[in-house]
Short mmCIF file of C-alpha atoms (C1' of nucleotides) in Angstrom, two decimals:
data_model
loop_
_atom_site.label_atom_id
_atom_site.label_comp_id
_atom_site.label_asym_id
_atom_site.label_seq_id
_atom_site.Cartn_x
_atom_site.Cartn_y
_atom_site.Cartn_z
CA UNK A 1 -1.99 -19.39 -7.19
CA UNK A 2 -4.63 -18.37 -9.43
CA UNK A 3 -3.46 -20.00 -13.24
CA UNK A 4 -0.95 -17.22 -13.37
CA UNK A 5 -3.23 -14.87 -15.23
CA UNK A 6 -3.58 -12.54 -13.12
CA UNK A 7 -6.15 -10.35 -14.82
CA UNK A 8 -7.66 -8.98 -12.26
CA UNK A 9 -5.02 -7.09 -9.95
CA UNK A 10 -5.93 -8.11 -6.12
CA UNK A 11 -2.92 -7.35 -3.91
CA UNK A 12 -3.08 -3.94 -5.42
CA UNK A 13 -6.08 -2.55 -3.69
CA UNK A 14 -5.21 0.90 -2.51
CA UNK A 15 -6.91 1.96 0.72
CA UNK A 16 -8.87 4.45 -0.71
CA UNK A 17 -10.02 1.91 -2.80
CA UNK A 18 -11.07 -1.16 -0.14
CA UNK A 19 -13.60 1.23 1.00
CA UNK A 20 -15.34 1.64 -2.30
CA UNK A 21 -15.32 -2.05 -2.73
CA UNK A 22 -16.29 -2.68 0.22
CA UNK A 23 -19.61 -0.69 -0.37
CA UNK A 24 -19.74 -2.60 -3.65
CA UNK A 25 -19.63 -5.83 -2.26
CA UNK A 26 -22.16 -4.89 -0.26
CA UNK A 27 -24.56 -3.71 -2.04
CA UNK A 28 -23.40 -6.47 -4.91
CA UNK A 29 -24.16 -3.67 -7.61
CA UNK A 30 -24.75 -0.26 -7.19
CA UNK A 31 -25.06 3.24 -9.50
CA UNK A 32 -22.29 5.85 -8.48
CA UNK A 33 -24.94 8.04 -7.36
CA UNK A 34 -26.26 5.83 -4.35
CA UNK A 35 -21.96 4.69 -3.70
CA UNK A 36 -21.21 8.37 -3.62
CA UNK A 37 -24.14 9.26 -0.96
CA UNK A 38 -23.43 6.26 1.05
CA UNK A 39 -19.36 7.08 1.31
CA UNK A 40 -19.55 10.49 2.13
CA UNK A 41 -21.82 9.40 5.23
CA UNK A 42 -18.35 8.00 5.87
CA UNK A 43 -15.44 10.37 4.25
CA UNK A 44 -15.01 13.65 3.21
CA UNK A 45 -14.28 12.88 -0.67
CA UNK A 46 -15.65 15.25 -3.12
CA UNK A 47 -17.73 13.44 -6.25
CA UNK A 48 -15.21 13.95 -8.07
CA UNK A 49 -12.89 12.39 -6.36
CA UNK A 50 -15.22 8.68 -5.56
CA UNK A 51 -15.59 8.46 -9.50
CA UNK A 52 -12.42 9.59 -10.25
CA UNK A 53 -11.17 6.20 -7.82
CA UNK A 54 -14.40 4.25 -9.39
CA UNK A 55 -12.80 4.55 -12.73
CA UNK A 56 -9.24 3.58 -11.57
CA UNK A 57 -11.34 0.31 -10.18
CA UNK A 58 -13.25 -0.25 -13.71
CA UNK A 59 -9.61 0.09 -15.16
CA UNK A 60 -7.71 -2.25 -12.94
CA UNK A 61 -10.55 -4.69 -13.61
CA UNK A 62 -11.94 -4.95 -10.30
CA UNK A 63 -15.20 -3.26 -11.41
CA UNK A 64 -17.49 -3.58 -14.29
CA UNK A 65 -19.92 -1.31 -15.26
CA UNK A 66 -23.06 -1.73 -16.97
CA UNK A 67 -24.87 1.60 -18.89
CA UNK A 68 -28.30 1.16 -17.81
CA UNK A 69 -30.54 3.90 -18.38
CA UNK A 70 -28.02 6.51 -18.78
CA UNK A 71 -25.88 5.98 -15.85
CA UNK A 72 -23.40 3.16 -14.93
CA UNK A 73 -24.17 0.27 -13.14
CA UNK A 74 -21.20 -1.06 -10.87
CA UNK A 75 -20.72 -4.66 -10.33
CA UNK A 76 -17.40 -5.98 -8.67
CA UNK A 77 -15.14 -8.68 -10.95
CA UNK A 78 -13.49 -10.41 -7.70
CA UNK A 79 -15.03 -11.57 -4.99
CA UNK A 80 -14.43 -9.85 -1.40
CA UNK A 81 -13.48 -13.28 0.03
CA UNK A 82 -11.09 -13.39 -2.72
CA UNK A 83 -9.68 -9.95 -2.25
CA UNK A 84 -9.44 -10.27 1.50
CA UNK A 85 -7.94 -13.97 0.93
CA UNK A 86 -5.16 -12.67 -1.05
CA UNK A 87 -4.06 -9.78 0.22
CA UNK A 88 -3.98 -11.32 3.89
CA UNK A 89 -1.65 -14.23 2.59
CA UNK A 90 0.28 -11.43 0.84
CA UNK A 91 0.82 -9.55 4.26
CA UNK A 92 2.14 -12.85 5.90
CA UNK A 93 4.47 -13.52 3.54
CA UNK A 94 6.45 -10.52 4.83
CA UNK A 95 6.50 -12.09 7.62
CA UNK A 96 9.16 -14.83 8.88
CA UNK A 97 7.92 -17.74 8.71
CA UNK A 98 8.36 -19.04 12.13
CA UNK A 99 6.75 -15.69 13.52
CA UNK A 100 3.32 -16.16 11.37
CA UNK A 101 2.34 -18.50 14.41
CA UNK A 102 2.82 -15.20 16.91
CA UNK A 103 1.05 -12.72 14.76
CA UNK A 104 -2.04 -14.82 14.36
CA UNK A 105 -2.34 -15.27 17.91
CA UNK A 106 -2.27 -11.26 18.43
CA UNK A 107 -4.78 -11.27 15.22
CA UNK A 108 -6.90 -13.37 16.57
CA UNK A 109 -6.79 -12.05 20.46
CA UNK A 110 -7.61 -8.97 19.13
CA UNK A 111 -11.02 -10.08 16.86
CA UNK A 112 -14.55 -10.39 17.48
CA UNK A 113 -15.68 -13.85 16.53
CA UNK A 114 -19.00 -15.66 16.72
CA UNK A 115 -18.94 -18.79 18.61
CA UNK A 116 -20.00 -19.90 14.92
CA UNK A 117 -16.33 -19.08 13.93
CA UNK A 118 -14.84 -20.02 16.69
CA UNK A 119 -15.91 -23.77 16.61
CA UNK A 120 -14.99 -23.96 13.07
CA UNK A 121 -11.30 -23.05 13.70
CA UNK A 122 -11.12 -25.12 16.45
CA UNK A 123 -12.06 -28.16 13.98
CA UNK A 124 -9.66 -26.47 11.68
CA UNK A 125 -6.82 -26.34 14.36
CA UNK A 126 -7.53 -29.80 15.67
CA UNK A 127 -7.32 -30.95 12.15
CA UNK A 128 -4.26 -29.17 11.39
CA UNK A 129 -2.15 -30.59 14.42
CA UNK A 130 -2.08 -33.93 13.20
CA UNK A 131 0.15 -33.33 10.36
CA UNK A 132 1.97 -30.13 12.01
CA UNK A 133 5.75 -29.90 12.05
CA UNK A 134 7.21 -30.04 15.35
CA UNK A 135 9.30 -27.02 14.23
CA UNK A 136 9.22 -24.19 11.58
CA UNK A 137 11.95 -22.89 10.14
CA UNK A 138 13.10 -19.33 10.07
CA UNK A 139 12.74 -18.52 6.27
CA UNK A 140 14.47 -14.77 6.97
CA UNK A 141 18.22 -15.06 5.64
CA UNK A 142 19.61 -17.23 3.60
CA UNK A 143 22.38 -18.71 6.14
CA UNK A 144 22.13 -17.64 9.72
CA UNK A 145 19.22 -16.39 11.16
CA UNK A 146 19.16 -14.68 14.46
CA UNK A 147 15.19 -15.59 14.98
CA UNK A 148 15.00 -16.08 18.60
CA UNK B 1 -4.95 2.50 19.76
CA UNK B 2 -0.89 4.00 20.85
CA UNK B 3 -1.78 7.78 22.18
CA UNK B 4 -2.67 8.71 18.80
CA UNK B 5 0.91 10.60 18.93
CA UNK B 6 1.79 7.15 16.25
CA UNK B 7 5.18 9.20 15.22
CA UNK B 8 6.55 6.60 14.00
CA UNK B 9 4.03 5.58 10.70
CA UNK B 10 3.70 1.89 11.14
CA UNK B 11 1.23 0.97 8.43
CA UNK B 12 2.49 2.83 5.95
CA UNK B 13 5.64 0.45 4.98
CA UNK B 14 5.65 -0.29 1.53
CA UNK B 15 6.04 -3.87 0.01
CA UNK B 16 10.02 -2.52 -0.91
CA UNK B 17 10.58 -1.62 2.66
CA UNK B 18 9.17 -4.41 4.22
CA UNK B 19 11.76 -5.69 2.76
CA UNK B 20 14.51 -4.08 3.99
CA UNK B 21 13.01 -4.30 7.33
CA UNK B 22 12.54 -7.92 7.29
CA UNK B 23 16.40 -8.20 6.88
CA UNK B 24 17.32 -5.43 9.49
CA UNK B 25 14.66 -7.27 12.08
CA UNK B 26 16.32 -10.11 11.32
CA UNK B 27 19.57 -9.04 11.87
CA UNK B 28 19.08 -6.96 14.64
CA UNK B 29 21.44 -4.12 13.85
CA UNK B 30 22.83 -3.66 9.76
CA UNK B 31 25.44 -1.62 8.40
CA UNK B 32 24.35 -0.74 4.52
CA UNK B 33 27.01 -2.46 3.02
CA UNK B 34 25.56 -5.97 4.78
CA UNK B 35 22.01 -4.89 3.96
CA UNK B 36 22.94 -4.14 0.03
CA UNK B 37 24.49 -7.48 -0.14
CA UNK B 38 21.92 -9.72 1.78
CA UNK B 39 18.80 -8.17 -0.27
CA UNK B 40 20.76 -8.37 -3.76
CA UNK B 41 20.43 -11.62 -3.48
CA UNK B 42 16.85 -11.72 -3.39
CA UNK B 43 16.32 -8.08 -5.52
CA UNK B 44 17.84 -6.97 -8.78
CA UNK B 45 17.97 -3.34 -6.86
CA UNK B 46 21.22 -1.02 -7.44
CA UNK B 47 23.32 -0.02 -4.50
CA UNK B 48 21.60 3.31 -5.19
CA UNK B 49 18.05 2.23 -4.63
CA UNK B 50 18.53 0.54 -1.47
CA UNK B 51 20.29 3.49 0.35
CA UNK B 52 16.73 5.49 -1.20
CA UNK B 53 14.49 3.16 0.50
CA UNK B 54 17.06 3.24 3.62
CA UNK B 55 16.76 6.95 4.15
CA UNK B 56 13.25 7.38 3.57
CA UNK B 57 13.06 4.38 6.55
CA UNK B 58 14.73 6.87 8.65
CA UNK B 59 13.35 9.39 7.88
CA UNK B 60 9.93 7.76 8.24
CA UNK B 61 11.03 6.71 11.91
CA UNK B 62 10.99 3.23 11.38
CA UNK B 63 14.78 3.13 11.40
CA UNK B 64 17.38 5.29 13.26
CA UNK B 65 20.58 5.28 12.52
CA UNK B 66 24.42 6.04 14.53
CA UNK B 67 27.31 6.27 12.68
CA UNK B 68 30.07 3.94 13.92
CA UNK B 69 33.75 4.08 12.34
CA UNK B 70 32.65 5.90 9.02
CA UNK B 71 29.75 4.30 7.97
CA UNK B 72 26.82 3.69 9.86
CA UNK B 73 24.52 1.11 11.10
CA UNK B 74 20.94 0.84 10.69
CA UNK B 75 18.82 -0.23 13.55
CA UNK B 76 14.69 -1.06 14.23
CA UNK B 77 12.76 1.81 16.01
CA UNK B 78 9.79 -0.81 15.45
CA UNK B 79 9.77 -4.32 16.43
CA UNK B 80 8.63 -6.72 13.89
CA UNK B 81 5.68 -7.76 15.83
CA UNK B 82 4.48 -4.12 16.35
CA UNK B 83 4.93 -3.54 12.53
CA UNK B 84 2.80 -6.96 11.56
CA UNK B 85 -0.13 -6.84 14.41
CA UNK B 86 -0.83 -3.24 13.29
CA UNK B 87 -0.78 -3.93 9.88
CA UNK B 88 -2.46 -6.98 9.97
CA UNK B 89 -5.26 -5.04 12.10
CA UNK B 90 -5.33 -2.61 9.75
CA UNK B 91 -6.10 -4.81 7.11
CA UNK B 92 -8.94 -6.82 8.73
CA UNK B 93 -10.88 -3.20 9.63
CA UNK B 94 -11.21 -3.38 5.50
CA UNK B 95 -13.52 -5.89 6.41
CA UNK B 96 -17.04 -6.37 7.41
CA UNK B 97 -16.83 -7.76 11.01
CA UNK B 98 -19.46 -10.68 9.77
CA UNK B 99 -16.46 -11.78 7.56
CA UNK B 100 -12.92 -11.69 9.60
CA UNK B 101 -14.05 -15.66 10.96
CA UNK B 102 -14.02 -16.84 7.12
CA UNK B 103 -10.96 -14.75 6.62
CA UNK B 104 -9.08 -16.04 9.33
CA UNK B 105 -10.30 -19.78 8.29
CA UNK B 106 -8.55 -19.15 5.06
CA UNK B 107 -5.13 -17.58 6.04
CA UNK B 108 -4.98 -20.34 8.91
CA UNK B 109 -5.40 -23.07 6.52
CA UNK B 110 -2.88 -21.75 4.27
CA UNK B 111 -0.32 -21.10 6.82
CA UNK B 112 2.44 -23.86 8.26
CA UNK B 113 1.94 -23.67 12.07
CA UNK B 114 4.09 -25.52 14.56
CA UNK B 115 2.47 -27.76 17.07
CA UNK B 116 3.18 -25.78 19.81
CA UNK B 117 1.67 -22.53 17.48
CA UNK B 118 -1.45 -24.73 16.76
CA UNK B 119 -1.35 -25.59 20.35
CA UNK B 120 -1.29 -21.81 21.69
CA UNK B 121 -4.19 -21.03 19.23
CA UNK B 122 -6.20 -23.59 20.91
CA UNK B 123 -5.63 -22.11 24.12
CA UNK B 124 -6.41 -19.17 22.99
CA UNK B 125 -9.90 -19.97 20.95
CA UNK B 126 -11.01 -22.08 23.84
CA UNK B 127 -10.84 -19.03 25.97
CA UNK B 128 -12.46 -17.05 23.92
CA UNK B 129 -15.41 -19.07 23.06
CA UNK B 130 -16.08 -18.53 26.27
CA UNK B 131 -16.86 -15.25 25.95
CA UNK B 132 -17.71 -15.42 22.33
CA UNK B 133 -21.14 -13.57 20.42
CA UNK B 134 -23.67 -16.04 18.93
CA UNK B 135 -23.33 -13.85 16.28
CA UNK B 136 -21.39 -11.08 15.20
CA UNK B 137 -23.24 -8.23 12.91
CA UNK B 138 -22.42 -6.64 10.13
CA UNK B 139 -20.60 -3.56 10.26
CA UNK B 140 -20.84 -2.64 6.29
CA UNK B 141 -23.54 -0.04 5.98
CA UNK B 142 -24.84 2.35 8.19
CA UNK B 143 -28.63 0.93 7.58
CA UNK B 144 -29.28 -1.90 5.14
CA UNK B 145 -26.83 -4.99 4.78
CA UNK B 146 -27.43 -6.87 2.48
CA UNK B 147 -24.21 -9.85 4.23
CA UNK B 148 -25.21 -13.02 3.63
"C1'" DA C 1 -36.38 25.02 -28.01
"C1'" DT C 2 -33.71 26.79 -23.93
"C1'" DT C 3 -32.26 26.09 -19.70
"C1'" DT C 4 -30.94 23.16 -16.11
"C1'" DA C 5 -29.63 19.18 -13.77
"C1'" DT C 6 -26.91 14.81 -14.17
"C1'" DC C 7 -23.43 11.91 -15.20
"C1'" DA C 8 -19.17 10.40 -17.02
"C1'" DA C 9 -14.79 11.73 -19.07
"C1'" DT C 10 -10.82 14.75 -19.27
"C1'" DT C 11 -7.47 17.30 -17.14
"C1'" DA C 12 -4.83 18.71 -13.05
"C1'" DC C 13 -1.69 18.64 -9.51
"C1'" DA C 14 0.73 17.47 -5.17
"C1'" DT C 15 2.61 13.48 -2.78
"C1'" DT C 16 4.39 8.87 -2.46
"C1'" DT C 17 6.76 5.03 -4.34
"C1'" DG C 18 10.01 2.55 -7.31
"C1'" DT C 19 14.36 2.98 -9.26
"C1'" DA C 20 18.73 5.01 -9.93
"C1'" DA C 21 22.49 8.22 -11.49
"C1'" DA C 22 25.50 11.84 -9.98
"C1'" DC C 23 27.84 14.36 -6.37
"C1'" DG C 24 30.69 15.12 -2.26
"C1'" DG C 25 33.52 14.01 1.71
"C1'" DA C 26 36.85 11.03 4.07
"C1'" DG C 27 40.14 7.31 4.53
"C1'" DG C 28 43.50 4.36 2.32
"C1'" DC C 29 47.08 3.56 -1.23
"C1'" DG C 30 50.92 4.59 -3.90
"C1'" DC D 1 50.35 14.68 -1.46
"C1'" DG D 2 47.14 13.29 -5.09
"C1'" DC D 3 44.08 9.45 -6.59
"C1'" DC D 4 40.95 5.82 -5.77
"C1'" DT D 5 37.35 3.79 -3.17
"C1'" DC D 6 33.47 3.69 0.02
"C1'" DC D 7 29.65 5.49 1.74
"C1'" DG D 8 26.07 8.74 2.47
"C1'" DT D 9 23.51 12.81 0.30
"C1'" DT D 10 21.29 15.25 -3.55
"C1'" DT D 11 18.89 15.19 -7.42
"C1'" DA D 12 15.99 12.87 -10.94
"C1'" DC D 13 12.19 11.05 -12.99
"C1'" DA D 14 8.32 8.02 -14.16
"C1'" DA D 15 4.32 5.71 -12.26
"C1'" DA D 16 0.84 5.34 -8.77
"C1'" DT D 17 -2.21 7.53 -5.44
"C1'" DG D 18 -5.04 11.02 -3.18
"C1'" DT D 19 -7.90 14.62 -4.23
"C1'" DA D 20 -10.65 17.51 -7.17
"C1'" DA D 21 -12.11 21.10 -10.71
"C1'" DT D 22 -13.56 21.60 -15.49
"C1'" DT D 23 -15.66 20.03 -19.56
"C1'" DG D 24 -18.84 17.65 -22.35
"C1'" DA D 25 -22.86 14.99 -23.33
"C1'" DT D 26 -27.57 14.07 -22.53
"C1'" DA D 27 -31.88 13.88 -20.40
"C1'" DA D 28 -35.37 16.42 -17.74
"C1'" DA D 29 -37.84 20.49 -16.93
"C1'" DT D 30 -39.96 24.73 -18.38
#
DNA sequence: ATTTATCAATTACATTTGTAAACGGAGGCG
DNA sequence: CGCCTCCGTTTACAAATGTAATTGATAAAT
């Protein structure tokens, strides 16, 4: 819930745009030059085009830039753990409440996770159970809800 | 990955639609009046604005619609679960592999699972530790990574 | 000093999205 | 038989997004 002030605008992420963060994160900070090589191993975006979306990232505050030498420095203002964090909650909250349970289990079938992980949502889960409602409710319509 | 012949364009619902489409999922089959009513209770959108965002639906294949009497009634060509595991997928391939555990750890904790979700997870995880990677590698950069 | 190579900034433009008013056809009412 | 009402269709328009060429400033090279 992040004190409201909202500075930085997560949740607004354009796709184009997760992919030059995600090189940023990365690479923690990086010169346009050596983001623009390294995307266009990837896509087929002109230069123009990966500054053109670096500004709109400088301007939405998700990137600052640093002049060092005489060409800009890129350093990302949120964190990709944040970024990822909010914008997954964000997606769920489309989603009935009582059907979140469903969609993480396709999520999750559908992952590649380390043993590492694995264990640590177990402990998670286990955790979690003790203090679990027997039942969610269907947040979908005000009065009746056909939820199965 | 759906024969690549995805003519319907899951994935590409916008925050306004999902919300119409949370209420027509919901409800199974809509006619607009119903729709306009239900989501002005939540939305300060005209009349006008809704039937927008209900005709680009159709026309975006996500809704169909057959005229009954004189007005017509709005129906799903996507399930709800379709619509969320691909866009939930979708979102997690925005993130390095090395990272969709922590991820997950988040949105889980966040979330209010039933027992019997929690349960199913369980299942699920213990299966798949089975199975599981010691580790999974990072899938950022062609060469260099600098993941933690 | 000129030319050239680099960058960033400005400008551009089609498409999508958010939002909505105006128009047009068909029943229902008087 | 006209008029009103409902509903869907057309049209509208600003903002955001995808994509990129042009311009301008400055440093490097000759």
């Amino acid at each position: 819930m992040a004190t409201t002030e909202t500075q930085t605008k997560i949740g607004e992420i354009t796709p184009s745009e997760w992919e030059l963060m995600r090189i940023v994160w990365t690479k923690q900070t990086i010169y346009s030059r050596e983001l623009i090589e390294l995307l266009q191993q990837k896509r087929e975006w002109s230069e123009s085009t990966i500054k053109t979306l670096l500004r709109r990232l400088v301007k939405k505050g998700l990137l600052t830039t640093e002049k060092e030498d005489r060409r800009f420095k890129y350093t990302a203002l949120v964190s990709e753990a944040d970024a990822m964090n909010e914008t997954t909650q964000q997606l769920f909250d489309h989603l009935c409440a009582m059907k979140q349970g469903a969609t993480l289990y396709h999520l999750i079938d559908h992952l590649t996770l380390s043993q590492a992980d694995i264990k640590q949502l177990q402990q998670l889960l286990a955790t979690k159970l003790t203090t679990a409602p027997a039942q969610v409710a269907c947040d979908c319509l005000p009065d009746e809800c056909h939820c199965d």
